[in-house]
Coordinates of C-alpha atoms in Angstrom, one line a residue:
X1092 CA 0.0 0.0 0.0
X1093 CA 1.6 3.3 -1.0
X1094 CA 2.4 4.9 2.2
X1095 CA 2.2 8.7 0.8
X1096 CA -1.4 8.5 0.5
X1097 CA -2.3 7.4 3.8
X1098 CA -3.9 10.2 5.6
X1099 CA -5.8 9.5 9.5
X1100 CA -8.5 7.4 9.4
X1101 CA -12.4 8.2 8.6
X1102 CA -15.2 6.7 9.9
X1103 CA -16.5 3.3 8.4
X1104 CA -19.6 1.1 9.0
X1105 CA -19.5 -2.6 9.4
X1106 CA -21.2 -6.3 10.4
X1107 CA -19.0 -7.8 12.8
X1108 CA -19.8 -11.6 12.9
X1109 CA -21.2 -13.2 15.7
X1110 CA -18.4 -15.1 18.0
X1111 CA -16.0 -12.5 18.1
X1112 CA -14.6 -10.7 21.6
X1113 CA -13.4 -7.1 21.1
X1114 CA -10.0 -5.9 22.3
X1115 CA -10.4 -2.5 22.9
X1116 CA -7.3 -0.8 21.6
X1117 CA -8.2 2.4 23.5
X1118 CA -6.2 1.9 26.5
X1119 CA -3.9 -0.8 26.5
X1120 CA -2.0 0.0 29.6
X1121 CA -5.8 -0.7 31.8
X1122 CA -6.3 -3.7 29.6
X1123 CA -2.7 -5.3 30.7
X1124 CA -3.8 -4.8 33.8
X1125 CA -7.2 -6.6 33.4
X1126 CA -5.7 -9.4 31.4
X1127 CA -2.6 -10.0 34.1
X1128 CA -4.0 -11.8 36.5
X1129 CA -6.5 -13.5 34.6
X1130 CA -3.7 -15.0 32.4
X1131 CA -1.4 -16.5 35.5
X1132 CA -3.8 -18.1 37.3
X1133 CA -5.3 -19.8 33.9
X1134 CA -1.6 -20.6 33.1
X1135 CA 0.5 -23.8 34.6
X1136 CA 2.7 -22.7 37.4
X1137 CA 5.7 -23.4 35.6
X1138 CA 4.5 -20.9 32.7
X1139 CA 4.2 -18.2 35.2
X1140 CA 7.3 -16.9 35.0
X1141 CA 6.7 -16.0 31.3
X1142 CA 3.1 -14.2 31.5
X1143 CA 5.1 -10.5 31.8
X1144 CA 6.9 -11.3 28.4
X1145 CA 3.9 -11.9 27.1
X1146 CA 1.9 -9.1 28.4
X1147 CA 4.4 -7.2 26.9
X1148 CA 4.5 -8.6 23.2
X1149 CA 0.8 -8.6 23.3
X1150 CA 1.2 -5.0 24.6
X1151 CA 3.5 -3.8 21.7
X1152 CA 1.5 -5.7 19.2
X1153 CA -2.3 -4.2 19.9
X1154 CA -0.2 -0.8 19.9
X1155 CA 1.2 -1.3 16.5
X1156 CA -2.6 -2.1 15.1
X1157 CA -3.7 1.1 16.6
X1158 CA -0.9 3.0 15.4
X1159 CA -1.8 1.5 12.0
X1160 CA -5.0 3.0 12.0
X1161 CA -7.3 -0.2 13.1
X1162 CA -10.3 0.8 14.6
X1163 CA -11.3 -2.7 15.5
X1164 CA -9.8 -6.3 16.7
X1165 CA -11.0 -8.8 18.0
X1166 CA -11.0 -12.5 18.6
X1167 CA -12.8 -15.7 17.5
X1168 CA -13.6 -18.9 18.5
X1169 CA -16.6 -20.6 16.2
X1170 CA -17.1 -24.4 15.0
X1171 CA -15.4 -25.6 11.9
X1172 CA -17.3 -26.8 8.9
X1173 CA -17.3 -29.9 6.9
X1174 CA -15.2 -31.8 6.5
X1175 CA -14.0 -31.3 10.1
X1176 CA -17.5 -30.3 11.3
X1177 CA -17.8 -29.5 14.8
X1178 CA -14.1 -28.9 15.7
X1179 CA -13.2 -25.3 17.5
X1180 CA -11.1 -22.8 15.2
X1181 CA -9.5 -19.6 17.0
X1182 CA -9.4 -16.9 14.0
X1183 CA -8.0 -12.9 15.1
X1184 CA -9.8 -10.1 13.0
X1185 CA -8.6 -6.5 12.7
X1186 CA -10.6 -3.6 10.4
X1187 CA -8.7 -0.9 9.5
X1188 CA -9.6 2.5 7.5
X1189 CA -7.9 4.6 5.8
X1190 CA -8.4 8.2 4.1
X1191 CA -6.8 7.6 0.2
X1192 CA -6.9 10.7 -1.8
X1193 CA -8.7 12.7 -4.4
X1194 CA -12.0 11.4 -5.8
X1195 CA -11.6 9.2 -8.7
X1196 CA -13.3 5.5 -9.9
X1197 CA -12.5 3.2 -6.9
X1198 CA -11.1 0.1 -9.6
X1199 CA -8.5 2.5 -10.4
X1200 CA -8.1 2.7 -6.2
X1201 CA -8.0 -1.0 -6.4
X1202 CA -5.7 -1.4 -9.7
X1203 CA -2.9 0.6 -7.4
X1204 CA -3.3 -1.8 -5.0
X1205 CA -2.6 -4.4 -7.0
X1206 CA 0.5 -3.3 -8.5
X1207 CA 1.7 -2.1 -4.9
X1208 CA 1.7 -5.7 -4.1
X1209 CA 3.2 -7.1 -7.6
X1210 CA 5.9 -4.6 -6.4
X1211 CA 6.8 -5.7 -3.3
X1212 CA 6.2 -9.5 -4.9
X1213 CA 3.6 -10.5 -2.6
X1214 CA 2.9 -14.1 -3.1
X1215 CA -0.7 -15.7 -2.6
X1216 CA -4.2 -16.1 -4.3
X1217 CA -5.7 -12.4 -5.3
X1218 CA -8.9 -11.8 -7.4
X1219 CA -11.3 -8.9 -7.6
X1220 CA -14.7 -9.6 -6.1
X1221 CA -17.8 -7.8 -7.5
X1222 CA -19.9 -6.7 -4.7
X1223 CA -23.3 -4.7 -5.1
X1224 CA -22.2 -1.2 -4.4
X1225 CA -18.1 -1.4 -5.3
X1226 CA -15.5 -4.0 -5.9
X1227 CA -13.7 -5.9 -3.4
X1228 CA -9.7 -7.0 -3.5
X1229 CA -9.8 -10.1 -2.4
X1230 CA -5.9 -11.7 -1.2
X1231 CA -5.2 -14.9 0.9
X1232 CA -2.0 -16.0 1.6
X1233 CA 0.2 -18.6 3.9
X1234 CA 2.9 -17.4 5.8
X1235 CA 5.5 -19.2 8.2
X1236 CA 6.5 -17.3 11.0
X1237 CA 8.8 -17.7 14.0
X1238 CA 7.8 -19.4 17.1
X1239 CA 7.5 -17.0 20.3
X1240 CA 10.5 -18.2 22.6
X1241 CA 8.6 -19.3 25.9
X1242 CA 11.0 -21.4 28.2
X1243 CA 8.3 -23.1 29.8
X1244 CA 6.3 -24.0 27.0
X1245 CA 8.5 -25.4 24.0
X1246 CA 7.1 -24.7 20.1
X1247 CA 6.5 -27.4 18.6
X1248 CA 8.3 -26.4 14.7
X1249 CA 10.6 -23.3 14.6
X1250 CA 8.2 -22.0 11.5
X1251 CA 4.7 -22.7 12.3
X1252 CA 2.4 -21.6 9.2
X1253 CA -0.6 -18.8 9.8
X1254 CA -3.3 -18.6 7.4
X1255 CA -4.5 -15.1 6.5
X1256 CA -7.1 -13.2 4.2
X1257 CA -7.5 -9.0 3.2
X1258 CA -10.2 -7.9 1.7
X1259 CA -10.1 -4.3 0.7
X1260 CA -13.1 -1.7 0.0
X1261 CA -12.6 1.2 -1.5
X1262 CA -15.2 4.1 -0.8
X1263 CA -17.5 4.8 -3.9
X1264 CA -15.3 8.1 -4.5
X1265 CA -12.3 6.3 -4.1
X1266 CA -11.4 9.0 -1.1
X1267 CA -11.5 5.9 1.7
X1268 CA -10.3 2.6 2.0
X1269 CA -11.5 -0.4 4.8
X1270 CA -9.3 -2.9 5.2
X1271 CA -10.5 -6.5 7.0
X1272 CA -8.2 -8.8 7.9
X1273 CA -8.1 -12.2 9.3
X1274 CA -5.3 -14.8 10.6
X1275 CA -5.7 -18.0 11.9
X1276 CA -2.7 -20.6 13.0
X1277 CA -4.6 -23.5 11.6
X1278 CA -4.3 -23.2 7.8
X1279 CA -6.2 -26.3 7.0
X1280 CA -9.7 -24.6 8.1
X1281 CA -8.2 -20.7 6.9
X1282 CA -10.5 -21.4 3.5
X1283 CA -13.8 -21.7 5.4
X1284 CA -13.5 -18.0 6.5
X1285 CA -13.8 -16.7 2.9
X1286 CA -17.1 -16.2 2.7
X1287 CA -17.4 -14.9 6.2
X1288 CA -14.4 -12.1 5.5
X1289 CA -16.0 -11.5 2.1
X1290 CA -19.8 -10.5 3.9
X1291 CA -17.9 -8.3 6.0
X1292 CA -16.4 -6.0 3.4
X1293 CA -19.3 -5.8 1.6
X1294 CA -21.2 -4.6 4.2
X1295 CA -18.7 -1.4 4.6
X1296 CA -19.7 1.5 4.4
X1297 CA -18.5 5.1 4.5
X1298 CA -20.8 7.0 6.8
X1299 CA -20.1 11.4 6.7
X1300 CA -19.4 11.4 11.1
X1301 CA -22.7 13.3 12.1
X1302 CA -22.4 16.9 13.5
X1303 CA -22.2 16.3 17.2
X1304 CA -19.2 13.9 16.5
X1305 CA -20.9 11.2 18.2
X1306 CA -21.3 8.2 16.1
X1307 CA -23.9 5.6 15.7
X1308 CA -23.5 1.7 17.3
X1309 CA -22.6 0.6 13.9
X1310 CA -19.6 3.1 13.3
X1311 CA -16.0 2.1 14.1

């Protein structure tokens, strides 16, 4: 994404499935706080030890999504689809907005994106979804990354492999983008969130904020 035209964020619309917690990204140093406790005494004794490192990458992590202009994350835990029907998948989903530029057609919005990531030689399956209003950029890939070092708890492979989708709407001007995002660290059930991800950018929207600033339920 071409960093000169990212300006702060505008307000956005959007269906957040069912089965999603929100982390609020608001206050992190409260939520640390909140999350301490709860974490050790879920945790084995012997893991203990290693819940303040991991306060603190989770701490620098939700940071970095807010400082990226997300205006929502959150995770998920729903029941897998054939053919593994029934088993429980853990899935993280972020939504980010972004103000783009001058008005213009919003494929030629989605054309740049495309050659931003032939540039940087992204590597995955991309295709343009038509949605009712505007069209979609639709771009899944599987990446390997490196196991977090916790002494007490041993990874299982140095390069376990998460599975993750972006979906991005352009606004009908082509002034805004949305961006949704999903990971999951089980890539053999990644594919059955395509639709899902896919229903949530097309129910974006661009919403003017209203005069009093305030917005509605539905705004992020």
């Amino acid at each position: 994404m071409p960093n000169d035209k990212l300006r702060p964020a505008p307000t956005i619309g959007i269906d957040i499935p069912p089965g999603y917690n929100e982390i609020p990204l608001d206050d992190l140093d409260t939520l640390m706080q909140t999350v301490g406790p709860v974490i050790t005494d879920s945790v084995p004794g012997q893991m203990r030890d290693d819940v303040p490192n991991i306060l603190g990458t989770l701490h620098f992590m939700l940071a970095t999504l807010a400082s990226n202009n997300a205006l929502y994350s959150g995770i998920g835990l729903h029941r897998t689809a054939e053919p593994e029907a029934g088993r429980m998948a853990v899935s993280w989903l972020t939504v980010s907005s972004f103000d783009y530029g001058e008005e213009r057609n919003p494929r030629l919005v989605l054309s740049e994106l495309i050659k931003a990531k032939a540039d940087t030689k992204a590597q995955g399956k991309l295709a343009m979804v038509e949605s009712p209003t505007v069209p979609i950029l639709y771009f899944e890939w599987t990446e390997k990354h490196a196991a977090p070092a916790i002494a007490s708890y041993p990874a299982a492979g140095d390069t376990p492999e998460v599975f993750q989708i972006e979906a991005t709407v352009p606004s009908r001007d082509g002034t805004a983008i949305a961006v949704v995002e999903l990971s999951t660290a089980d890539p053999g059930i990644g594919p059955q969130y395509r639709g899902m991800v896919l229903d949530m950018a097309a129910s974006v929207t661009f919403p003017q904020p209203p005069s009093d600033s305030r917005s509605s339920s539905l705004a992020l």
